Coordinates of C-alpha atoms in Angstrom, one line a residue:
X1 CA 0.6 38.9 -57.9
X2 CA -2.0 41.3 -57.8
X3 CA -4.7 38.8 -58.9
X4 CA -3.5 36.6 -56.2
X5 CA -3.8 39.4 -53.1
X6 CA -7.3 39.7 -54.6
X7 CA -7.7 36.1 -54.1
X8 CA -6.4 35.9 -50.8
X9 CA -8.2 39.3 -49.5
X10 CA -11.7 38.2 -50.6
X11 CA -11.3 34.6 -49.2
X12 CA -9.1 35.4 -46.3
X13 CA -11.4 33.4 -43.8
X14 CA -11.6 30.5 -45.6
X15 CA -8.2 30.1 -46.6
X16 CA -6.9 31.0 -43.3
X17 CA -9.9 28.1 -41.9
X18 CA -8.5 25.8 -44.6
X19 CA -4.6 26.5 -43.7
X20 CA -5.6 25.8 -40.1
X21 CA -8.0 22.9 -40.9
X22 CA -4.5 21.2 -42.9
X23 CA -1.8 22.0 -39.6
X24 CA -4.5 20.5 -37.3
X25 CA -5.3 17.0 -39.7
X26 CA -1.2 16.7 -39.8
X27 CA -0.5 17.0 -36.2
X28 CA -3.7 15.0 -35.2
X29 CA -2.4 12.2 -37.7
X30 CA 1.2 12.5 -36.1
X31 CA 0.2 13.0 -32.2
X32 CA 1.2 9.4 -31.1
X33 CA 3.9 9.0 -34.1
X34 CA 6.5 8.3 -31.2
X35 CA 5.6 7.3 -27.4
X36 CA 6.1 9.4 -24.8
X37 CA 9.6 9.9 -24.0
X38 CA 11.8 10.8 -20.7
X39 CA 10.7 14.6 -20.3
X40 CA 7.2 13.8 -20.9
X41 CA 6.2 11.4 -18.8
X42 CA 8.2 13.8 -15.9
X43 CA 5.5 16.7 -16.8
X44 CA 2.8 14.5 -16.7
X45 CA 3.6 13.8 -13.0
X46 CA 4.9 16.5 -12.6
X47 CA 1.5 18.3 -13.9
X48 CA -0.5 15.3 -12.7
X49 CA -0.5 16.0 -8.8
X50 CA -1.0 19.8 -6.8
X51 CA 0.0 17.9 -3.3
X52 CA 0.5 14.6 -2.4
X53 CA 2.1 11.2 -3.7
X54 CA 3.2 11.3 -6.5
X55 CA 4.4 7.8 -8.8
X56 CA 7.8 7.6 -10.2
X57 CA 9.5 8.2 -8.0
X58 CA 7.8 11.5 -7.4
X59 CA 7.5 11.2 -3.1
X60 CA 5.1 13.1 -1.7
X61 CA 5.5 16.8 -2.9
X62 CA 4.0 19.8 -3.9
X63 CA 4.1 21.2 -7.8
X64 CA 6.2 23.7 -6.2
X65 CA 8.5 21.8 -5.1
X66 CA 8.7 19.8 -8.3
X67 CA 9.1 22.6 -10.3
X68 CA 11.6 24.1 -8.0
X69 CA 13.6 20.7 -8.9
X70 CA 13.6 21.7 -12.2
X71 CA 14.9 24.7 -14.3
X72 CA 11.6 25.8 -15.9
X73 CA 9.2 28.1 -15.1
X74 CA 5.5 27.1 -13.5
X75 CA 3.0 28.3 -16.1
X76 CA 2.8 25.0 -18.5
X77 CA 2.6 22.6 -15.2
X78 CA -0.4 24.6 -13.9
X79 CA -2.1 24.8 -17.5
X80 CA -1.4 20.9 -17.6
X81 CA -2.7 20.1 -14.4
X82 CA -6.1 21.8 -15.6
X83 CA -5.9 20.6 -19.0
X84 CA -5.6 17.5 -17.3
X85 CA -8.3 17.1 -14.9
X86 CA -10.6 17.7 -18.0
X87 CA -8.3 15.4 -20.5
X88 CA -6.6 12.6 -19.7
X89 CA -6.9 9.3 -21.2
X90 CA -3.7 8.5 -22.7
X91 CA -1.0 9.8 -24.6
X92 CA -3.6 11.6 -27.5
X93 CA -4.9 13.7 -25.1
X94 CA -1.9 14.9 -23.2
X95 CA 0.1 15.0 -27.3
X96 CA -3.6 17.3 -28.1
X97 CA -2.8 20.1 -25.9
X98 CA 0.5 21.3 -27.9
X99 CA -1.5 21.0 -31.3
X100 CA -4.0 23.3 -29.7
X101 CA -1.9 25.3 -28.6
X102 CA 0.2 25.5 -31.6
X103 CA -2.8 26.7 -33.8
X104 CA -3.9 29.4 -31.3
X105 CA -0.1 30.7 -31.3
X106 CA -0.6 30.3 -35.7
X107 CA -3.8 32.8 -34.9
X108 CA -1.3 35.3 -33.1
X109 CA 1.3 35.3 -35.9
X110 CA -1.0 35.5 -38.6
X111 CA -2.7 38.7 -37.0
X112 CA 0.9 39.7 -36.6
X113 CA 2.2 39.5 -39.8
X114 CA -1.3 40.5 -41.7
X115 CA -1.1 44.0 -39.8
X116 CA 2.0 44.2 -41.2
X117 CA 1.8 43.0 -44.7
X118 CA -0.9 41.8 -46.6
X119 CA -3.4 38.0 -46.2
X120 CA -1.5 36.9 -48.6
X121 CA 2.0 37.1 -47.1
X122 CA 0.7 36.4 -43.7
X123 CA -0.4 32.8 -45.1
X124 CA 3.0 32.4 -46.3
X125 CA 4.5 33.2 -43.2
X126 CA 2.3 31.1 -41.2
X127 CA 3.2 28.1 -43.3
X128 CA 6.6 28.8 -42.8
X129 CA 6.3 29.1 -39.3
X130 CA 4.1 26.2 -38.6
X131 CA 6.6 23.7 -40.9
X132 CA 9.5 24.6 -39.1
X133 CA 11.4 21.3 -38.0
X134 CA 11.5 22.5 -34.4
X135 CA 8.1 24.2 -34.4
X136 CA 6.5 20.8 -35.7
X137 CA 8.7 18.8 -32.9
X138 CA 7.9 20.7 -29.9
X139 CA 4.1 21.1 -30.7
X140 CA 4.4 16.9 -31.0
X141 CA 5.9 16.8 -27.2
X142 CA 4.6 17.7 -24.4
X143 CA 7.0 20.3 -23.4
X144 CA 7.1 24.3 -22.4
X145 CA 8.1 25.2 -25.3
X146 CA 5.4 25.4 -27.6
X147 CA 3.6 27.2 -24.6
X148 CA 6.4 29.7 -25.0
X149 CA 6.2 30.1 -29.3
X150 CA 2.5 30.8 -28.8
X151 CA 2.6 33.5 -26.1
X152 CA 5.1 34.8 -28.2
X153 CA 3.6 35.0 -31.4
X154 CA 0.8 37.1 -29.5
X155 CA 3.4 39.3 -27.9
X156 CA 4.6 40.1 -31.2
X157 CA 1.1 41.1 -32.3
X158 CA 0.5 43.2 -29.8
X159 CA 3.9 44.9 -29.9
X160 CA 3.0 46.0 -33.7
X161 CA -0.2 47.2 -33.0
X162 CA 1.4 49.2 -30.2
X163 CA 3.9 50.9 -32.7
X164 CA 1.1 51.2 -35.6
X165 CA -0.9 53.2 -33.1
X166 CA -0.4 53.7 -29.1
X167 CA -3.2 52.3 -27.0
X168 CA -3.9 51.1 -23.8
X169 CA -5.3 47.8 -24.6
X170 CA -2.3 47.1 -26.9
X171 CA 0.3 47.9 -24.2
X172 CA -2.1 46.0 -21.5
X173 CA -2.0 43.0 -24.3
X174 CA 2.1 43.5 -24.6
X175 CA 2.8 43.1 -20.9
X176 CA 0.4 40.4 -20.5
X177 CA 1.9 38.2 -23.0
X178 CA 5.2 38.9 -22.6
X179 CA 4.7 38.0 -18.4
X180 CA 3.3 35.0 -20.1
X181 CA 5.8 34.2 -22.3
X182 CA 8.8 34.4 -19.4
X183 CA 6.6 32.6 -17.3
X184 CA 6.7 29.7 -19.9
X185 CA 10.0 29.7 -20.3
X186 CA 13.4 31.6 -19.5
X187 CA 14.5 32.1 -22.6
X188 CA 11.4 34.4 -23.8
X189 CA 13.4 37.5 -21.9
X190 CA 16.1 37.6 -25.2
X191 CA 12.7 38.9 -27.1
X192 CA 10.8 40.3 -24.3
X193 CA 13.6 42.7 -23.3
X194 CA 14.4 44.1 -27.2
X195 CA 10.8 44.5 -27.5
X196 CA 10.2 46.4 -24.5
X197 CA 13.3 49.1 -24.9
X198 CA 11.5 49.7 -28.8
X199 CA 8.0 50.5 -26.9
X200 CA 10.2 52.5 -24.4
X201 CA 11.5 54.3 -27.4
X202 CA 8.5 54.6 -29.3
X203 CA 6.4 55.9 -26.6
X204 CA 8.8 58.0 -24.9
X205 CA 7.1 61.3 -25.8
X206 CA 3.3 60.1 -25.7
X207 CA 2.7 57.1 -23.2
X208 CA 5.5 57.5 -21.5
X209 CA 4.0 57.1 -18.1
X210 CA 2.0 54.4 -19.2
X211 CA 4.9 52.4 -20.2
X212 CA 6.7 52.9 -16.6
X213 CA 3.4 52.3 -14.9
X214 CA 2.9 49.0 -16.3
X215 CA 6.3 48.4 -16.0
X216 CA 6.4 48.4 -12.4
X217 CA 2.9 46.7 -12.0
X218 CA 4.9 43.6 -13.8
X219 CA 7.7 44.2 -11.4
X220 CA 5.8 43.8 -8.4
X221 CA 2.9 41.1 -10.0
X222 CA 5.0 39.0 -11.8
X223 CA 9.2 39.4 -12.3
X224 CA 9.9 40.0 -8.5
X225 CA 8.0 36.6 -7.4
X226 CA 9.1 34.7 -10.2
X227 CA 12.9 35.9 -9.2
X228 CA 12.2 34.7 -5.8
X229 CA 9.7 32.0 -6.0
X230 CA 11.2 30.4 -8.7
X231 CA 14.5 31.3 -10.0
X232 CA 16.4 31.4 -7.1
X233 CA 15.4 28.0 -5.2
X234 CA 15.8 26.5 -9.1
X235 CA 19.5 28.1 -9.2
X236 CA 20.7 27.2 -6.1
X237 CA 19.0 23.3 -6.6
X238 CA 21.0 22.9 -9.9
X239 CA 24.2 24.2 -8.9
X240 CA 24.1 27.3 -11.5
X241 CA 25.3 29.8 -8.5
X242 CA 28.8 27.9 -9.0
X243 CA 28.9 27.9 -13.0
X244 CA 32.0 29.8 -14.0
X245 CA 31.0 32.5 -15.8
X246 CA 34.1 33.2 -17.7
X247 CA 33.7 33.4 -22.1
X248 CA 34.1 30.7 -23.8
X249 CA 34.8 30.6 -27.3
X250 CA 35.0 27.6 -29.7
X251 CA 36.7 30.3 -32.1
X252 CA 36.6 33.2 -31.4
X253 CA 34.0 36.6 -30.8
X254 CA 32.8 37.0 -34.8
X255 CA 33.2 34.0 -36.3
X256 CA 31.0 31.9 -33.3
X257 CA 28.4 34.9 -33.7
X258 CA 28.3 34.6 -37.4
X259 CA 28.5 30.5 -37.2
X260 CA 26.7 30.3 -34.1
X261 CA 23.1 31.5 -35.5
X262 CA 23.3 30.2 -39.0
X263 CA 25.3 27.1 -38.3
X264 CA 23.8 26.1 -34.8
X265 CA 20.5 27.9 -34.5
X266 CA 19.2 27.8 -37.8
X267 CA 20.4 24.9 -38.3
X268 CA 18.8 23.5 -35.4
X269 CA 15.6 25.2 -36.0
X270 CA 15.4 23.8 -39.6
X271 CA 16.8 20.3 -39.7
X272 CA 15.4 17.4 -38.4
X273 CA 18.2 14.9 -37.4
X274 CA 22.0 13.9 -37.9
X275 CA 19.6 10.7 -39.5
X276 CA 17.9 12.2 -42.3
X277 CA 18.9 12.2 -46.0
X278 CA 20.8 14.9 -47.4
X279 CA 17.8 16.2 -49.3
X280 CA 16.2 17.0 -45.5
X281 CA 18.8 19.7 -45.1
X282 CA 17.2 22.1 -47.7
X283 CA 15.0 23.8 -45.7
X284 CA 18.2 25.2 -43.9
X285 CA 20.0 26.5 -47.3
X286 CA 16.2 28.1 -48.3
X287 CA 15.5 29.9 -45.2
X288 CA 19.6 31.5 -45.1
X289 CA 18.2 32.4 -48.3
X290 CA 15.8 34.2 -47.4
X291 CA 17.3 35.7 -44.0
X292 CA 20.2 37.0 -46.5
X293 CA 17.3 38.0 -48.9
X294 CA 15.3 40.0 -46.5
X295 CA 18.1 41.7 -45.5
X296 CA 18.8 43.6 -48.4
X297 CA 14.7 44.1 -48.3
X298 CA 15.7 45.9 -45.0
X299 CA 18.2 47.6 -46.5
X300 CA 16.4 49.2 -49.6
X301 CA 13.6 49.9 -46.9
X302 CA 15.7 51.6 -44.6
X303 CA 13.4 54.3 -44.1
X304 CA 10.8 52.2 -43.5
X305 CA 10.2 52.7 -39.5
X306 CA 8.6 49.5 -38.2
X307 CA 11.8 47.9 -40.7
X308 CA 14.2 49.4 -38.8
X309 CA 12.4 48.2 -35.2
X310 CA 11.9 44.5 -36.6
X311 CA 15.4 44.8 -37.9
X312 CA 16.7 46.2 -34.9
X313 CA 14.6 44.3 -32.5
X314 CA 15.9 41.0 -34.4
X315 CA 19.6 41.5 -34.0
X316 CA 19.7 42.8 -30.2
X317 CA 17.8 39.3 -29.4
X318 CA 20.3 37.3 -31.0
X319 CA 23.2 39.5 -29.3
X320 CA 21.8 39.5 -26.2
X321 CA 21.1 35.6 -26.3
X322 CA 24.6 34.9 -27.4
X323 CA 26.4 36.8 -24.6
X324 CA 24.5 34.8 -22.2
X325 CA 25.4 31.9 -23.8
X326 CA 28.7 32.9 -24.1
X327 CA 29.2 33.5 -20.6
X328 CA 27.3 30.8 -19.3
X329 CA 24.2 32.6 -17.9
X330 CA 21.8 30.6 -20.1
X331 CA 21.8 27.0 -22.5
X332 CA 24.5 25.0 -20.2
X333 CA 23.2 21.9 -18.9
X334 CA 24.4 21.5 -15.1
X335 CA 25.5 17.6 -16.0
X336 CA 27.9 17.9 -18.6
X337 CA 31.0 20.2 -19.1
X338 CA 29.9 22.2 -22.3
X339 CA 30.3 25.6 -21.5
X340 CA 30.2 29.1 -23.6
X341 CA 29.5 29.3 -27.3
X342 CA 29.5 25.3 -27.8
X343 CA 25.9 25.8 -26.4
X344 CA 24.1 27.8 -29.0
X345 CA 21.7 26.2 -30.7
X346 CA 19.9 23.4 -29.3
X347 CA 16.1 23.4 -27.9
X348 CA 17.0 26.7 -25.4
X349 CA 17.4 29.1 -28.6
X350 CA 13.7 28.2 -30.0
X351 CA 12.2 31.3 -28.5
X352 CA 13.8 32.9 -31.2
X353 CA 11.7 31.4 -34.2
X354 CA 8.5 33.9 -34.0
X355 CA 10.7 36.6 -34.4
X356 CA 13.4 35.5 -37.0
X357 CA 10.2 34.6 -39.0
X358 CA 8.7 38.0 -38.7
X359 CA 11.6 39.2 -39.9
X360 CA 12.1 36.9 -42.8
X361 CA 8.6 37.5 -43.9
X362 CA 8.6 41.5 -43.5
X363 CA 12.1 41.8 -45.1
X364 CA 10.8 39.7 -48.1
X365 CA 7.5 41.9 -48.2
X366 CA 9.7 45.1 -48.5
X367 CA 11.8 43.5 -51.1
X368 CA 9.0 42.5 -53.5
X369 CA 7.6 46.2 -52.9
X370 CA 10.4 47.5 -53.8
X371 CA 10.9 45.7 -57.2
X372 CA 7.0 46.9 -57.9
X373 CA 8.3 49.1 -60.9
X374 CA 10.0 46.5 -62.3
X375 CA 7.6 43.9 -63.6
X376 CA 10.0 41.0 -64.6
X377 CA 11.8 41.3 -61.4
X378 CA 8.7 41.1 -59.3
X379 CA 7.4 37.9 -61.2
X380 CA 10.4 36.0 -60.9
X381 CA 10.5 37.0 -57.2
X382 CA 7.3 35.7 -56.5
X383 CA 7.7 32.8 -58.3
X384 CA 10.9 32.0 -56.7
X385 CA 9.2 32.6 -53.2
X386 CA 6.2 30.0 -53.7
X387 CA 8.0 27.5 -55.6
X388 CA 10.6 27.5 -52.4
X389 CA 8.1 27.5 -49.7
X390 CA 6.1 24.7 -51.8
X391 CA 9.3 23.1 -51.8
X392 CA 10.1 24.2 -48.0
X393 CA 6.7 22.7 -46.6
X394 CA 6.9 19.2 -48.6
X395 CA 10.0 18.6 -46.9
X396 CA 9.0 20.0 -43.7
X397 CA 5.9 17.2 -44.0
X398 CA 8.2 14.3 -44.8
X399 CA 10.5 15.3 -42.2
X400 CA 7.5 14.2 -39.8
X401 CA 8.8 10.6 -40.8
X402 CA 12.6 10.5 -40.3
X403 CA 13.9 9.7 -36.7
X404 CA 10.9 10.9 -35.1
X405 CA 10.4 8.1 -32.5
X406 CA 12.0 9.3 -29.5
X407 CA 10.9 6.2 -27.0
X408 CA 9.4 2.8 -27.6
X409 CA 8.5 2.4 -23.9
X410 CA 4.8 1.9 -24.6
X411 CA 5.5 -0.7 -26.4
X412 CA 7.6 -2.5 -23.8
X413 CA 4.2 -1.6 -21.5
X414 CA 2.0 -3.8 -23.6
X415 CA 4.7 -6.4 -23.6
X416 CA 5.0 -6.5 -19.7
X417 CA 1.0 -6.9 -19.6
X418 CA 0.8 -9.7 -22.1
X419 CA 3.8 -11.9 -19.9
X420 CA 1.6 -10.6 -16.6
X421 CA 4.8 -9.1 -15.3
X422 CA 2.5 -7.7 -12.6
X423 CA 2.5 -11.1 -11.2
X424 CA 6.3 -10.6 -10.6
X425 CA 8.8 -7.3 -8.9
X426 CA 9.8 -5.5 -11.6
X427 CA 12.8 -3.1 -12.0
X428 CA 12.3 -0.1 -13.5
X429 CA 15.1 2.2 -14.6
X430 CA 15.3 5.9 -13.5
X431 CA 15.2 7.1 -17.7
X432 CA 12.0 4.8 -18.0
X433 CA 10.4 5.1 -14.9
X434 CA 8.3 7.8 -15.6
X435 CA 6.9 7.2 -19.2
X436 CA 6.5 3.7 -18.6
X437 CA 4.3 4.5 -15.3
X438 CA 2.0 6.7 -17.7
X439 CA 1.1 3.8 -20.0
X440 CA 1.2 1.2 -17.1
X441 CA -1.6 3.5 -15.5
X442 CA -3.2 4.2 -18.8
X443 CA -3.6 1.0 -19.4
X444 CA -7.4 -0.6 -19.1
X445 CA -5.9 -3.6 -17.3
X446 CA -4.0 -1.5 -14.5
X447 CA -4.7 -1.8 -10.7
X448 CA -2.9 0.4 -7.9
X449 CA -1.8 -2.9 -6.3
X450 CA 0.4 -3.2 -9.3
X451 CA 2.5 -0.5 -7.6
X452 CA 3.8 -2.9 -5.0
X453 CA 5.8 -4.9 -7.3
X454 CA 7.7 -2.1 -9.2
X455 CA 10.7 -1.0 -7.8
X456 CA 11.9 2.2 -9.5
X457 CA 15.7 3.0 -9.5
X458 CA 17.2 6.3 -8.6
X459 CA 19.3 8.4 -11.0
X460 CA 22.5 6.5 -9.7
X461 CA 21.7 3.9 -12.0
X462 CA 22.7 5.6 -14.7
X463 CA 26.6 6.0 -14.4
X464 CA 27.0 3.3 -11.7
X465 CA 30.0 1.0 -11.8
X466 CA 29.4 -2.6 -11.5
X467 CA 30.3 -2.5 -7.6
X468 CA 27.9 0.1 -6.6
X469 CA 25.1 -1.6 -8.6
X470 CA 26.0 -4.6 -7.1
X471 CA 25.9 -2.9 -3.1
X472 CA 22.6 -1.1 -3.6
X473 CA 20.8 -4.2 -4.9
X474 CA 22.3 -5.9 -2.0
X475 CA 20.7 -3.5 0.0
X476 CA 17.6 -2.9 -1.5
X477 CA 16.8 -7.3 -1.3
X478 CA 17.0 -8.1 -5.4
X479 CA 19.1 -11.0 -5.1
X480 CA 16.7 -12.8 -2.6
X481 CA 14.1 -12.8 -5.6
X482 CA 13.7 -15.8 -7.7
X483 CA 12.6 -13.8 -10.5
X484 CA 12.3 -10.3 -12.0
X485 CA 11.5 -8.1 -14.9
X486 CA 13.9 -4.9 -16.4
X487 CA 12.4 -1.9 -17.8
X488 CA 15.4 0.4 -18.7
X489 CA 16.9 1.9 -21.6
X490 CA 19.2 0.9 -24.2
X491 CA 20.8 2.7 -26.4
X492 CA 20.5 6.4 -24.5
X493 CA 22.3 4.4 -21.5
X494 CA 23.4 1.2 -23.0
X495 CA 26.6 1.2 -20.7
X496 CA 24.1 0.8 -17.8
X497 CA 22.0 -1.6 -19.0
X498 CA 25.4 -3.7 -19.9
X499 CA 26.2 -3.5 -16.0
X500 CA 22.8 -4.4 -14.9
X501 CA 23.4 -7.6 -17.0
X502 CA 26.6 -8.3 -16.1
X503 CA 25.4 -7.6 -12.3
X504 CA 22.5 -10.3 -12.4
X505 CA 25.0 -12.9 -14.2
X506 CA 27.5 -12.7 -11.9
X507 CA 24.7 -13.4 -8.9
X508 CA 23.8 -17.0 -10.7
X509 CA 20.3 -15.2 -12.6
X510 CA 19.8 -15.8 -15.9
X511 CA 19.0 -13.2 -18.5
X512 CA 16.4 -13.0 -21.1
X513 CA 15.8 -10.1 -23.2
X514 CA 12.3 -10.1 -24.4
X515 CA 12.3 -6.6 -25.9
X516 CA 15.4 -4.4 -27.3
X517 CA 15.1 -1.1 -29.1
X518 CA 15.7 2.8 -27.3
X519 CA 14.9 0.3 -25.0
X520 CA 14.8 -2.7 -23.2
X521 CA 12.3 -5.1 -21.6
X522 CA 14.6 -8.0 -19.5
X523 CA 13.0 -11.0 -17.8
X524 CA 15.5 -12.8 -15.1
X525 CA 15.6 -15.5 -13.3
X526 CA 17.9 -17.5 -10.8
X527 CA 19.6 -20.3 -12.7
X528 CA 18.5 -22.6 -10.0
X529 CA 14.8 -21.7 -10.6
X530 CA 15.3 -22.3 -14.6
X531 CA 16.7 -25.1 -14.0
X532 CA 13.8 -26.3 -11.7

């Protein structure tokens, strides 16, 4: 091992280049795997536009009050809406601003991680970090969330270089990213908070003052105006002020703690879909391995100071996290009746990932230091550790492949040029209507007059019965047209697309489908005009 550390500290730079040079060629190779799906194409427009009109159904509204619609915070809209005046020529270039953003927050986490170990272990950490299932997803969509991972990976540096040695530009660096983070997304306050009350601690004998002078700077600059800019329009617009906040438990208080973050959330970190082989699901068993591994690193390096903070630090997150979970404060989705700990898990516990792999990677450091008198030992550690995270990063690269398309709407786009559908009104379903705007717009053969002829469904269309499908498009003049397209989808909403067919029989039209996957591209036409 010591050869190696030699290896790694002499060539840091060009192995870190190289690592980085790898990450970028695998995203860049993967950026338009899958088409733009639901969520993206509604921060594209949402990004798109400061004021006025916007397609999709958008109206004419502000970003604010877009966002305000939502229940994210504003920073990734406004860095999109620059990113996008300078970038925008399809789905590459929207997909490109996640990779770049991933390998900046890779930057952070390896600075973290190197102050805190040695090159060597900070490569492997990285690797880990960057190969993650979710880590690899959410850099591929154009989301908040990898926004989030990389302010947080900085935060994180900056938080160890304020407990290695107290200085104002660290602290300065600490608050900045951590506002950043929050402002990314919600969830970043399960680490911010933890984080803060160790610097609290820490400091409370030398820059104590400091801390509570940048603390209320923050209060004032950023928390209070995202509390009432933004939080409060966004609770009271999705209903949360009337979310019963009562526990919920699927079993009860230890065994949905102990389940809930290796079952649901590393679980959900670490495996890509219900889809995949069995073999995909190692990643999961290797890093419990190493959480329960670097534990017991933690545990023979108790008196190690910065282990007890990561260790500490680590455990309040989760906690905290899962009491707002379990009463509801945080991870319910306003539209469907989950409620309590049957929400752990999913894509609102990713903020989570930096820090669970700081701690994996520390907590394995300590371990292998400790088992430095004990040659045998320390060999088969380390060989254990690279043959799993060679193992680990194979997998996490041939996971890129399984279930990965998310939408096939672009292709449906192409489709509905090469039949001229713009010739014809087209219906386009409120799950589709945004993504299939973006590649109807980004589209060489596109005209703004095209715009006419679409008419875009509200979300009504999505559980509508047969009768009230049948009343709006009464209202809203489809039967009086000979003709139309269908751009909908299928199987995320297949009961509405059975209705909408049923709907157009029953009022003499004849349907054709000319495309069928996650969705659906339908040409119909009155009998009498097929006939004809």
């Amino acid at each position: 091992m010591k050869e190696w550390k030699n290896v790694f500290a002499k060539k840091e730079k060009v192995l870190l280049g190289g690592i980085l040079a790898c990450l970028a060629l695998l995203f860049l190779a993967n950026a338009t795997r899958s088409p733009l799906w639901y969520d993206e194409g509604i921060e594209y427009f949402y990004s798109k536009v400061m004021v006025g009109a916007v397609p999709a159904g958008g109206g004419t509204t502000t970003m604010y009050q877009r966002i305000c619609s939502t229940y994210q915070p504003p920073l990734y809209n406004i860095l999109m809406y620059v990113w996008l005046l300078l970038f925008d020529f399809g789905d590459f270039s929207f997909r490109l601003s996640g990779i770049v953003i991933m390998l900046l927050g890779c930057l952070g986490l390896y600075k973290c991680l190197k102050e805190l170990t040695e090159p060597v272990w900070a490569m492997l950490g990285l690797v880990l970090y960057a190969l993650t299932d979710k880590v690899m997803y959410y850099t591929l969509e154009c989301g908040e969330y990898v926004l989030m991972l990389c302010c947080i990976n900085w935060m994180l540096y900056f938080f160890v270089k304020e407990l290695r040695a107290s200085s104002t530009k660290m602290l300065v660096g600490f608050f900045v990213f951590a506002v950043l983070s929050v402002y990314s997304q919600y969830g970043a306050v399960f680490v911010v908070l933890p984080l803060y009350l160790a610097l609290l601690l820490h400091n409370r004998k030398t820059s104590l003052k400091k801390m509570l002078l940048a603390t209320l700077i923050v209060a004032v600059v950023a928390a209070i105006p995202l509390m009432v800019l933004f939080i409060a329009p966004q609770m009271k617009n999705q209903g949360s002020a009337t979310v019963s906040h009562m526990p919920v438990f699927e079993s009860n208080l230890l065994v949905d703690y102990v389940k809930g973050f290796f079952y649901k959330v590393i679980h959900f970190w670490y495996f890509s879909s219900a889809d995949a082989p069995v073999l995909s699901k190692v990643p999961v068993y290797l890093i419990c391995l190493a959480i329960v591994l670097a534990f017991f690193g933690y545990v023979l390096g108790r008196k190690n100071g910065m282990g007890k903070y990561l260790a500490t630090v680590s455990v309040l997150s989760y906690t905290v996290y899962f009491a707002a979970v379990l009463f509801s404060f945080y991870g319910y989705n306003y539209w469907d009746d989950f409620r309590g700990t049957a929400n752990l898990g999913k894509r609102y516990s990713v903020f989570l990932i930096p820090l669970i792999t700081v701690f994996i990677v520390y907590g394995l450091y300590t371990l292998q230091q400790a088992l430095t008198k004990k040659a045998v030992l320390q060999k088969a550690a380390t060989g254990i550790l690279c043959g799993g995270l060679l193992v680990f990063s194979c997998l996490g690269v041939v996971n890129l492949e399984i279930g990965w398309t998310k939408d096939d709407v672009r292709s449906i786009s192409q489709l509905w040029y090469e039949n001229k559908g713009y010739e014809t009104t087209t219906l386009v379903h409120d799950w589709s209507n945004a993504n299939f705007q973006f590649y109807l717009m980004h589209d060489d053969k596109y005209d703004p007059a095209y715009q006419e002829k679409i008419l875009a469904l509200d979300s009504w269309v999505r559980e509508a019965p047969a009768e009230e499908m049948e009343e709006r498009f009464q209202q809203m003049g489809v039967f009086d047209l000979p003709s139309l397209y269908f751009v909908g989808p299928y199987d995320r909403y297949q009961s509405s697309y059975t209705t909408f067919c049923q709907v157009m029989e029953e009022q003499g039209y004849t349907v054709t489908q000319l495309y069928c996957g996650k969705s659906a591209l339908l040409y119909v036409e009155k009998e009498s005009q097929t006939i004809s």
